[in-house]
Coordinates of C-alpha atoms and ligand atoms in Angstrom, one line a residue:
X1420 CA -10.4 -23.1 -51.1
X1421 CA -6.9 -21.8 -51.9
X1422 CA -4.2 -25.1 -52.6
X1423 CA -1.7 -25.8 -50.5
X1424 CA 1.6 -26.1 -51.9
X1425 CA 5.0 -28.1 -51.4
X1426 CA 7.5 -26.1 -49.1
X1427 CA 10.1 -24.0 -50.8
X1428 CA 13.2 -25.7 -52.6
X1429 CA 12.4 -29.7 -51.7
X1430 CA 12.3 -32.8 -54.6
X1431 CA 9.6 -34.7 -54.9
X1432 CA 8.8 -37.6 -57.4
X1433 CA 5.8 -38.6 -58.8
X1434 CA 5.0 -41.3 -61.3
X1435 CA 6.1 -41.8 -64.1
X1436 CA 9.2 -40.1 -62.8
X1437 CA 9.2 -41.7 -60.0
X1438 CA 9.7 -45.0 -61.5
X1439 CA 13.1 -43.9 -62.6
X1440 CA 14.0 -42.3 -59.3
X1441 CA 13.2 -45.5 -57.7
X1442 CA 15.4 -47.6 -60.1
X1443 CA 18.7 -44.5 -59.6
X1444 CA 18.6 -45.6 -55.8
X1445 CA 18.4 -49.2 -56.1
X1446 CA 21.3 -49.2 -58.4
X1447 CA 23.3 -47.1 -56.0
X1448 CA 21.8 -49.4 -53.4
X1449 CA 22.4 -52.5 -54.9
X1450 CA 26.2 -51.5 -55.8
X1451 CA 26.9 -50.6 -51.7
X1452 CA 25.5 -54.5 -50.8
X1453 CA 27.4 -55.8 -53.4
X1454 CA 30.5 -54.7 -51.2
X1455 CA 29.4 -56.3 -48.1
X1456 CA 27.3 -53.1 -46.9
X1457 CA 24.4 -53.5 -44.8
X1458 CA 21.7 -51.0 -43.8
X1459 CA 21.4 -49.1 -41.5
X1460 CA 17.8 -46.5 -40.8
X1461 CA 18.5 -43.9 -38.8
X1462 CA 16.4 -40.4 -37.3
X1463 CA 15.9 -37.6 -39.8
X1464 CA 16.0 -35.4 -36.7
X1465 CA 19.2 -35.5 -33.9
X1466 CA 20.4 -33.3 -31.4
X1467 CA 21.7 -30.5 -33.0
X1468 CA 24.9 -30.7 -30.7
X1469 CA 25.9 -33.7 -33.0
X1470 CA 26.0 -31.8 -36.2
X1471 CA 28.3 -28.4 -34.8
X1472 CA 30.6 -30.8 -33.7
X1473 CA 30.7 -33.5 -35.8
X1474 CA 30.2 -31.4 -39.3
X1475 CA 31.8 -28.3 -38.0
X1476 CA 30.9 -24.8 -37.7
X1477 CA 33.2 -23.3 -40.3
X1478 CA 31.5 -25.1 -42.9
X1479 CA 28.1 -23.7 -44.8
X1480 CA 26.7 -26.9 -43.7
X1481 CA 26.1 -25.8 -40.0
X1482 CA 26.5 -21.7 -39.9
X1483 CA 23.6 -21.3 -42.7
X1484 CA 22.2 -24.3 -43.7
X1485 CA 21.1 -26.0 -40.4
X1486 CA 16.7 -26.5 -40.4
X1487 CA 17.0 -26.4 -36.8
X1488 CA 14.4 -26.2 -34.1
X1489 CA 13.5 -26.3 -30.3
X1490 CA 10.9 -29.2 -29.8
X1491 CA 8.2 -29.5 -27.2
X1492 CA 10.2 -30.4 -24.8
X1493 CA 12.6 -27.7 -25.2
X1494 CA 15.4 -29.1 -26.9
X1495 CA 17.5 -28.3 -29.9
X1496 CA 16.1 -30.5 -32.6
X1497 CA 18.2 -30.6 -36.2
X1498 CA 17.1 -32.2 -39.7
X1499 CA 19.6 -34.4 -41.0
X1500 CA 22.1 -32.2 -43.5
X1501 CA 23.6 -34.8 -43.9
X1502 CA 24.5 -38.8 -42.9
X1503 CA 28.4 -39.4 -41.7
X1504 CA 27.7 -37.7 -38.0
X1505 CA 24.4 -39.8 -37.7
X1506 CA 26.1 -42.8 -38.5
X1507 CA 28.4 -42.3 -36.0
X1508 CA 26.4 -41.5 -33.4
X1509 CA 24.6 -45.0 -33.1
X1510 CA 27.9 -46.6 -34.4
X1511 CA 28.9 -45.2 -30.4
X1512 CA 25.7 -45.5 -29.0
X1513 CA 24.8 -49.1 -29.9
X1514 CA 28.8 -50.2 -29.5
X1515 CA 29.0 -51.4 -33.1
X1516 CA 32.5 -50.8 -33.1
X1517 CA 33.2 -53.2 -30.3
X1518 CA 32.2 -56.2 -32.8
X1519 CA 33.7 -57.5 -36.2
X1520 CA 35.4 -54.1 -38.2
X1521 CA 35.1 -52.6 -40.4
X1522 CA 31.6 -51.4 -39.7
X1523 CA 30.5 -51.1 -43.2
X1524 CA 26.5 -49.8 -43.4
X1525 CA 24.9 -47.8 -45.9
X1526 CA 21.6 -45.6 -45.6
X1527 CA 19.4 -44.0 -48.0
X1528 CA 16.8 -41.5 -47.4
X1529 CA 16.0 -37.4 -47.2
X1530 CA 18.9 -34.8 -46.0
X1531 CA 17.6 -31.0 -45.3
X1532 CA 19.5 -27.8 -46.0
X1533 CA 18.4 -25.0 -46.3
X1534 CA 19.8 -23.2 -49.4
X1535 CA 18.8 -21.4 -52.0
X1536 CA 16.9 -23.8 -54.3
X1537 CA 18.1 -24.2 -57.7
X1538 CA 18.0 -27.2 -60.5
X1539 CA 19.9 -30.0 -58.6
X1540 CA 20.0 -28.0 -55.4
X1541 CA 17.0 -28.5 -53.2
X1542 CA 15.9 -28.1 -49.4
X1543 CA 15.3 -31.7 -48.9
X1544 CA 17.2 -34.3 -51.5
X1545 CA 18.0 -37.6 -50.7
X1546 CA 21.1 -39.6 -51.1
X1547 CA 22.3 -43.0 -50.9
X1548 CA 25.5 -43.4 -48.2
X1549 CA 28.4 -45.7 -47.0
X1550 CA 30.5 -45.8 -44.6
X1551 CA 33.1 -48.4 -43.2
X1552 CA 34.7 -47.7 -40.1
X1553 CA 37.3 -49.3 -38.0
X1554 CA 40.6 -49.9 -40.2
X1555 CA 42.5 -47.1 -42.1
X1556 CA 43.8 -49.4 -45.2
X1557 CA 44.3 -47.9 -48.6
X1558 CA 41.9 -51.4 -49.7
X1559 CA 39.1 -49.6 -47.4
X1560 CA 39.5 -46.4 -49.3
X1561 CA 39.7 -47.8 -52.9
X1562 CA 36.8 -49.5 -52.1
X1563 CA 34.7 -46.8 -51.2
X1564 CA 35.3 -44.9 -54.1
X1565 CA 35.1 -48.3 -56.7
X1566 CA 31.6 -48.8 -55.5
X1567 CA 30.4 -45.0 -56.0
X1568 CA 32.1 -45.7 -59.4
X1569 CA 30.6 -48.8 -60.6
X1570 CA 27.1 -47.5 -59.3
X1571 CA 27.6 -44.5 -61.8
X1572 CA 29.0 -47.4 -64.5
X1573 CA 26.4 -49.8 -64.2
X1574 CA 23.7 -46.9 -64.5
X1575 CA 25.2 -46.1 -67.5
X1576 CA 26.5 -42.8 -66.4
X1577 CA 29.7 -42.0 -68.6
X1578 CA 29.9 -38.2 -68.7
X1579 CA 31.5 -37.9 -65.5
X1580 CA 34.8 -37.5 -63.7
X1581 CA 36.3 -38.6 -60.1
X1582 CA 38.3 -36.0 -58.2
X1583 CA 40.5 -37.2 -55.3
X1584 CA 43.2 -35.9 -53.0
X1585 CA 44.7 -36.3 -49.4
X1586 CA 44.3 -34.3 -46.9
X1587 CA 47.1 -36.3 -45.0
X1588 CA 47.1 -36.9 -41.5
X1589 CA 47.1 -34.9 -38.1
X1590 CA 51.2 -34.1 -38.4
X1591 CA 51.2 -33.2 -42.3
X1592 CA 48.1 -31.0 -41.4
X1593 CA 49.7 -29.1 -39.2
X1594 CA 52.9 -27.8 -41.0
X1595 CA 50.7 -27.2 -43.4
X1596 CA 48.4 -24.8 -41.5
X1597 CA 51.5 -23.3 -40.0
X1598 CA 52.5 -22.0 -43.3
X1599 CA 48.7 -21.5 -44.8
X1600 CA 47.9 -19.4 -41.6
X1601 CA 51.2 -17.6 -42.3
X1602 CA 50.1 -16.7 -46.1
X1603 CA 46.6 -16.3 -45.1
X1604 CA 47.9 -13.4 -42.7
X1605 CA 49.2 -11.2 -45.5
X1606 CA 45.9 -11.2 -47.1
X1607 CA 43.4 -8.5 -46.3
X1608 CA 40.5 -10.4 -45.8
X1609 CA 37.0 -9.5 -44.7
X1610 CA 36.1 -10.1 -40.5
X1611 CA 34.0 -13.0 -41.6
X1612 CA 36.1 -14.7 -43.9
X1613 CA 38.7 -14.6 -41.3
X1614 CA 37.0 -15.9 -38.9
X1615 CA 36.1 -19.0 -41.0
X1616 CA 39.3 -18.8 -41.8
X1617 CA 40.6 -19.4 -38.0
X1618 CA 38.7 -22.4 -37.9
X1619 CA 39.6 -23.9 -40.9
X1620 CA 41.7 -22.2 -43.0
X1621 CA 41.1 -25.0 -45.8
X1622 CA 37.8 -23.0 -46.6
X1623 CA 39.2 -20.4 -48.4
X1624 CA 40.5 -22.6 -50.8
X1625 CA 36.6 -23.4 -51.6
X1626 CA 35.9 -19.5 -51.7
X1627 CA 33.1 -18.8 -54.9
X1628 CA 34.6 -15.0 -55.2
X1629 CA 37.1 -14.0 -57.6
X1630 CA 39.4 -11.8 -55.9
X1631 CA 40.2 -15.1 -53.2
X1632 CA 40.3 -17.6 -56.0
X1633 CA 42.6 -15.1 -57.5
X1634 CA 45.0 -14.4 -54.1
X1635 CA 44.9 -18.3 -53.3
X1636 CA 46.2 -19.2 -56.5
X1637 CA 50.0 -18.8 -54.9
X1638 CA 48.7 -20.6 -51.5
X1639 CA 50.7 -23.1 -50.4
X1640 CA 48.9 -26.8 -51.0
X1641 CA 48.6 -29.6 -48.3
X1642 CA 49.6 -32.3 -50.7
X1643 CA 53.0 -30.6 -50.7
X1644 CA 53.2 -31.4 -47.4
X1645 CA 52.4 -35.2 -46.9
X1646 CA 54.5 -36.7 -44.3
X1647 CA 55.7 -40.3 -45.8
X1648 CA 53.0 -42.0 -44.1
X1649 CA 50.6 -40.2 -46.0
X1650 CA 52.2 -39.7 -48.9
X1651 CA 52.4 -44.3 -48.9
X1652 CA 49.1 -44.3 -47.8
X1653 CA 47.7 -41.8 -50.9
X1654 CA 49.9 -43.5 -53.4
X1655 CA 48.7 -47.0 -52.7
X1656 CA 44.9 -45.4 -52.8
X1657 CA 46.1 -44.7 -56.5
X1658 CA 47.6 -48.0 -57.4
X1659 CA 44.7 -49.9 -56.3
X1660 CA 42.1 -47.5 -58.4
X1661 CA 44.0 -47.8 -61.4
X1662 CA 44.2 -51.9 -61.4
X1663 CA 40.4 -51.9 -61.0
X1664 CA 40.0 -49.6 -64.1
X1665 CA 38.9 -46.2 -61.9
X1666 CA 39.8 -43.4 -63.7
X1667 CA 40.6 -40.3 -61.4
X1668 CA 42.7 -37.1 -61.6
X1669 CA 44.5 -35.7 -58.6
X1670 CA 42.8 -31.8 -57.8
X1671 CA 45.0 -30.2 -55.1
X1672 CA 42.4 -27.8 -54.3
X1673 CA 39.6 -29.8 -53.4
X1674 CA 37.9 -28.8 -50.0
X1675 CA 34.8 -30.7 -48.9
X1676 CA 32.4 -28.4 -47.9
X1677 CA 32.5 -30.7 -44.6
X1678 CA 35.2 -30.4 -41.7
X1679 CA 35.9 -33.7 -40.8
X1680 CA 37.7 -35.0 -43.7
X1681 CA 41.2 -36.1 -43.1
X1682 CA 43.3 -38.5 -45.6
X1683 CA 42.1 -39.5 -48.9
X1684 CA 39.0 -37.4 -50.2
X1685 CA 37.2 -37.8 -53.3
X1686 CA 34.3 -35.8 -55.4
X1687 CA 32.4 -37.0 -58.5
X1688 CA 31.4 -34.7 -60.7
X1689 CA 29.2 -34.9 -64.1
X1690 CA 30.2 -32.8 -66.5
X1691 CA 26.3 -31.7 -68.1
X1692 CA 24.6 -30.5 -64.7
X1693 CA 25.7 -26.9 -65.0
X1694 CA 26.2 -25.4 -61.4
X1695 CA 25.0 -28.4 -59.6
X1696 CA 27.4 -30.9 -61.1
X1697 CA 28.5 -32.6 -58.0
X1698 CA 26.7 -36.4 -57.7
X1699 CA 29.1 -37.5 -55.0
X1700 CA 31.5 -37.0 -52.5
X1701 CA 32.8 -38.2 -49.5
X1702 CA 36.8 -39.4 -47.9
X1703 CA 38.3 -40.7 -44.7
X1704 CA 37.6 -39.1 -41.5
X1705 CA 40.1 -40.0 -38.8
X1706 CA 38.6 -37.7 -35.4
X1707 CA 35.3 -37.7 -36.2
X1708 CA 34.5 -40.5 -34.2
X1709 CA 36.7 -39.6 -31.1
X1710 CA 35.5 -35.9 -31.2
X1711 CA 31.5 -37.6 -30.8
X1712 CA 33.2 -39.1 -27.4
X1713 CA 33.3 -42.9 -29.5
X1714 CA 36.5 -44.6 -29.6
X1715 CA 39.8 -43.2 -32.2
X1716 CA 39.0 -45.0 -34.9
X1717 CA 39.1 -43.5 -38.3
X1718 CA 36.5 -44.2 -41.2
X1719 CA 35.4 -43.1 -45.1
X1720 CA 32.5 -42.8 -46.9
X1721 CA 30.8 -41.0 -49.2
X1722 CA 27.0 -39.6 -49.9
X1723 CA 25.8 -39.6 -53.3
X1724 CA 23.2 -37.3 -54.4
X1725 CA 20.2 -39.5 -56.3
X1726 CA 18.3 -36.3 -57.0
X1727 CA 21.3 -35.0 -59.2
X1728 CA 22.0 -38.2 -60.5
X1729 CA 18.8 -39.1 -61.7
X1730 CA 19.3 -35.1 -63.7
X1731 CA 22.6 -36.4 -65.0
X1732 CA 20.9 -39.6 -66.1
X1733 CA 18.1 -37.7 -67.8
X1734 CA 21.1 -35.4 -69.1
X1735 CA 23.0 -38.2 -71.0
X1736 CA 20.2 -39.7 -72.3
X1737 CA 20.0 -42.9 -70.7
X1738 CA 16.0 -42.8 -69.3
X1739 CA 13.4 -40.2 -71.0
X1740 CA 11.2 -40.0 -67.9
X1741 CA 8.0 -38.1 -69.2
X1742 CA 6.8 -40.6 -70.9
X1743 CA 6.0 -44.1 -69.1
X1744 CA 7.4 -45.5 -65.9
X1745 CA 10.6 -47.6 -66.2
X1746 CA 9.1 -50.6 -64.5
X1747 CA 6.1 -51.4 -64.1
X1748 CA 3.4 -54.6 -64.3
X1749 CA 4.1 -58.0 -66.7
X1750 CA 0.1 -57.9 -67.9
X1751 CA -2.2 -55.2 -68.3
X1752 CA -5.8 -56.3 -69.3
X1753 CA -8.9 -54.9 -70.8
X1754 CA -12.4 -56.5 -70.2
X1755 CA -15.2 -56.1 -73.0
X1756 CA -18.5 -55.8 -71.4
X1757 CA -19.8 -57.0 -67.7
X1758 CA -18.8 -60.3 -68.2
X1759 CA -15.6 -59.9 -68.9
X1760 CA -15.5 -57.7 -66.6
X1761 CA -15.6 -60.6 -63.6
X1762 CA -13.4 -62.9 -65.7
X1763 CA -10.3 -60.0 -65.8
X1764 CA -10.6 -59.5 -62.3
X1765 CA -10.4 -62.8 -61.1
X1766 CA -7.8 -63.2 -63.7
X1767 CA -5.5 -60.2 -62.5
X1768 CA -6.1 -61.6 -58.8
X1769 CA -5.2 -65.1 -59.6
X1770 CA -1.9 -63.3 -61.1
X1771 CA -1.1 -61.6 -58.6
X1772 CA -1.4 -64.6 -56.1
X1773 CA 1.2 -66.6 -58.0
X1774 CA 3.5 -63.3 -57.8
X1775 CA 3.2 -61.9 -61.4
X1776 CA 2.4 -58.4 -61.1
X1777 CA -1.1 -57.2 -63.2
X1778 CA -3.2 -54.8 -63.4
X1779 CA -6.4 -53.6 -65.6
X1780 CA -8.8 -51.2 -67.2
X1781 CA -11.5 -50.2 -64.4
X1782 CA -14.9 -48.9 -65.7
X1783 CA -16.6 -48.6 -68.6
X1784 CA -14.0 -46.8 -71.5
X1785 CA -14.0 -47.6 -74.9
X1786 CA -11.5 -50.2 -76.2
X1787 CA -9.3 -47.1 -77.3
X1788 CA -9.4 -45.5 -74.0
X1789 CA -8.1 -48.9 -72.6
X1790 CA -5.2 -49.5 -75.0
X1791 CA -4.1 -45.9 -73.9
X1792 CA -4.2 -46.5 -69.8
X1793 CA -2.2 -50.6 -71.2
X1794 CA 0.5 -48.2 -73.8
X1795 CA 0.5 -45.3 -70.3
X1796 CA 1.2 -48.1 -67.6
X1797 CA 4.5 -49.2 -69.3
X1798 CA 3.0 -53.1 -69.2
X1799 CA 5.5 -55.8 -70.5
X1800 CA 2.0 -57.3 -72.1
X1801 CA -2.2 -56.7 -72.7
X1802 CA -4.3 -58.7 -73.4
X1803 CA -8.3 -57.8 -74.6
X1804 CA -10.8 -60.0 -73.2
X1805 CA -14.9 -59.7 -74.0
X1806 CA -17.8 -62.3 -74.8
X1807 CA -16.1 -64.0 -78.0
X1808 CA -12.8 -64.9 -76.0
X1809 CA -14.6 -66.1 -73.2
X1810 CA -16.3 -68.1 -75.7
X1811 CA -13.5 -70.0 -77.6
X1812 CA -11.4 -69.7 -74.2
X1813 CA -8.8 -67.9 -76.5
X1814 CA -7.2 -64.8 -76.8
X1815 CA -4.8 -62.3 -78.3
X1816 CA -1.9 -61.2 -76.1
X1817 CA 0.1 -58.2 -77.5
X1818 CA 4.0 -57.4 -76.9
X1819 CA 4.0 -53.6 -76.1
X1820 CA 7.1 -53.2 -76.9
X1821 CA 7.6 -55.5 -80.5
X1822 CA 3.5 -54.7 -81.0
X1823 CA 3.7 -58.5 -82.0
X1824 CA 0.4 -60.4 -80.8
X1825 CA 0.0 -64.3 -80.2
X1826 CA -2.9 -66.5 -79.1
X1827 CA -3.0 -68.0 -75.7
X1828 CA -5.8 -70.2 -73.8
X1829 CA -7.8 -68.1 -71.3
X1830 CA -10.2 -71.0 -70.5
X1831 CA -8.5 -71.4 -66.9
X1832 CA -6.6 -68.8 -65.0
X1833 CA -3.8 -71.5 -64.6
X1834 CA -3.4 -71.6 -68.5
X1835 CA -2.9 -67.8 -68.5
X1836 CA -0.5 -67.9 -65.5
X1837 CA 1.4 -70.2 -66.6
X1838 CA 2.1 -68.7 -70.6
X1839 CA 2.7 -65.4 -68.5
X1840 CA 5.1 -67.0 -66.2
X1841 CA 6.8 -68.9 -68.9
X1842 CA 7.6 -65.6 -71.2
Ligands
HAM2481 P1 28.2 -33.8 -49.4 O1 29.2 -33.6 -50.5 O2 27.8 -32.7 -48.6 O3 28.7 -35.0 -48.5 O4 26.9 -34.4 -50.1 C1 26.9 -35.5 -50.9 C2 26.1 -35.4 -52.2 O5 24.8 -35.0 -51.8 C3 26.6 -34.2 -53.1 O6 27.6 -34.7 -53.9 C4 25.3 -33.9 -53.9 O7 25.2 -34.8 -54.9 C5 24.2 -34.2 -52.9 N1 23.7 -32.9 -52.3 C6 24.3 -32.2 -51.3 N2 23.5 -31.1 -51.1 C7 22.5 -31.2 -51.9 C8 21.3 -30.3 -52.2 N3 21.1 -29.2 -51.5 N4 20.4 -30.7 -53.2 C9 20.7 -31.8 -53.9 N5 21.7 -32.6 -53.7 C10 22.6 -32.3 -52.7 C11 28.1 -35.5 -47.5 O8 26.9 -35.3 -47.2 C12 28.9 -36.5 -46.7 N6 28.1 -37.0 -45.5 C13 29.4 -37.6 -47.5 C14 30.3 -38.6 -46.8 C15 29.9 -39.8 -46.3 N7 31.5 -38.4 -46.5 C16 32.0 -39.4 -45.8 N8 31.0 -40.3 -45.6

């Protein structure tokens, strides 16, 4: 019968990749509660209303990108492309936002778009989110970009670099379309391009083709045009990052490839990915939360991308995933021979039961074969076990790592337990 493959363009992990997958998203994970974030699980699928108005339908996101569907019951059905609008919708819907603010959640899990599939650009990817909303401080906002930062730092990630910029508030925006619109006029552009452009004439700053990088060049840039409020509220954002240590360079150009940015807005990118070098992103968004019919408070967050960090991970060095998984169980053990064979299960149960993870060698392989699946499963420890260690109730337990071995007593499972518990 023919196989049946995976879709198109999606990630998937397997072990011994996996392993290190795992441990990218628990470090991004575990920096997000370390700020007070808690977790939020929300649909993969929503109505794909939510999305055109809450992403916007200037943006890639929506007018290419969208996987989106009619369901049974005859209703347009969208996957996720990505988490800020979800968030917000069950912010409104479940009145979050009427308790203690900021809301601060994050979420993890699989975001669908549907572009053309590349290294680091896939169909589904996942990421790992925050968001805190309720409260516009400059704190909120250095925040959210120090805990993308020391998620990156404490993975060992070093060959990066943070982008930020404001895209001000309502008033500043507005002179500074007045005058964009105005320049963008005496361009000759394309009916498309205009038409994005009427939207949101910020897009063309983010234009791929030469001749509009080239004409935009002399286009007049919104953090000229920072009222004093914004201008405070950006500088502060600055002052704060550099007293924690955040490095960051101000890009004037920066458009999000999402419409509802306002304010402070921030990309990380790692400078070995190639085309696909952004591993984060995200800012403030002041009307997304009114324009989903919630109340006007503003927010930020920001997605980061753990299929391309786990790449930039591989890329620096820091894990070598083909060989064995990252974590894996304290004791692998071999049996010798039927007997043994009773003894190593019991053993690896009784292990197990007192919370030490084990596992062993099933069948009937040669020692060699054995020692290969122990050296394969990335096991802190093995031990051998056949007729003459159940005999003198001793034997040899090897350090995978140092290759050191040392005798321990095997005559009760409670003697192994506790040496293994004890190293
Ligand atoms: P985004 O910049 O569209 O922002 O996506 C965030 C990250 O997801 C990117 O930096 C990238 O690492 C990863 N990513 C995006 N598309 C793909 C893809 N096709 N394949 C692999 N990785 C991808 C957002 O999604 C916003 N919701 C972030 C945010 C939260 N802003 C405010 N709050």
């Amino acid at each position: 019968m023919a196989k049946i493959q995976a879709p198109k363009g999606v990630s998937e992990y397997f072990p011994p990749r996996s392993t290190y997958f795992e441990k990218v998203r628990e470090t991004l994970i575990g920096a997000a509660k370390n700020a007070g974030y808690s977790m939020m699980e929300l649909p993969v699928f929503e109505d794909t209303e939510l999305f055109i108005r809450g992403v916007g339908e200037s943006t890639d996101v929506v007018s290419k990108e969208m996987y989106t569907f009619e369901d049974r019951g005859g209703r347009s059905i969208t996957l996720r492309p990505e988490g800020t609008a979800g968030v917000m919708r069950s912010v409104i819907e479940h009145n979050l936002d009427k308790g203690q603010l900021p809301v601060k959640v994050w979420y993890s899990g699989a975001f669908f778009r549907a572009e053309r599939p590349q290294q680091g650009r896939y169909r589904q990817f996942y990421q790992v989110g925050i968001e805190a909303i309720g409260g516009s401080y400059p704190e909120i906002d250095a925040e959210v970009i120090a805990v993308a930062w020391r998620s990156f730092k404490t993975l060992g990630l070093t060959n990066f670099h943070l982008d930020i910029t404001s895209l001000g508030d309502a008033e500043s925006r507005s002179r500074h379309r007045v005058d964009l619109v105005k320049f963008l006029s005496g361009l000759n552009l394309d009916e498309a391009t205009a038409r994005r452009a009427e939207i949101n004439p910020l897009r063309l700053f983010d234009d791929k083709r030469a001749e509009i990088i080239e004409s935009m060049k002399s286009a007049p840039l919104l953090l000229d045009y920072l009222n004093n409020e914004s201008l405070a509220h950006f500088q502060k954002v600055q002052e704060l990052l550099t007293n924690f240590g955040v490095e960051f360079r101000i890009n004037p150009r920066m458009v999000r490839g999402l419409d509802y940015y306002t304010g402070t807005t921030f990309e990380f990118v790692h400078d070995g990915l190639g085309a696909q070098s952004g591993i984060g992103g995200g800012g403030r968004y002041d009307g997304l939360m009114s324009d989903l019919g919630g109340a006007d408070l503003s927010g930020i967050g920001f997605g980061i991308g753990v299929d391309r960090v786990l790449l930039a991970a591989e890329a620096e060095g820091i894990f070598v995933t083909d060989e064995r998984p990252i974590e894996s169980v304290k004791l692998f053990a071999i049996a010798m021979g039927v007997e043994a064979k009773s003894y190593v299960a019991g053993l690896v149960n009784a292990l197990r039961d007192e919370g030490i993870s084990a596992d062993m060698a099933y069948g009937d392989r040669a020692l060699k074969g054995s020692m290969k699946a122990a050296d394969k499963s990335g096991a802190r420890f093995s031990i051998v076990i056949g007729a003459d260690e159940l005999a003198s109730g001793q034997a040899q337990l090897k350090d995978m790592q140092s290759g050191q071995m040392q005798s321990i007593t095997i005559a009760r499972y409670s003697d192994v337990t506790q040496k293994i518990r004890s190293l």
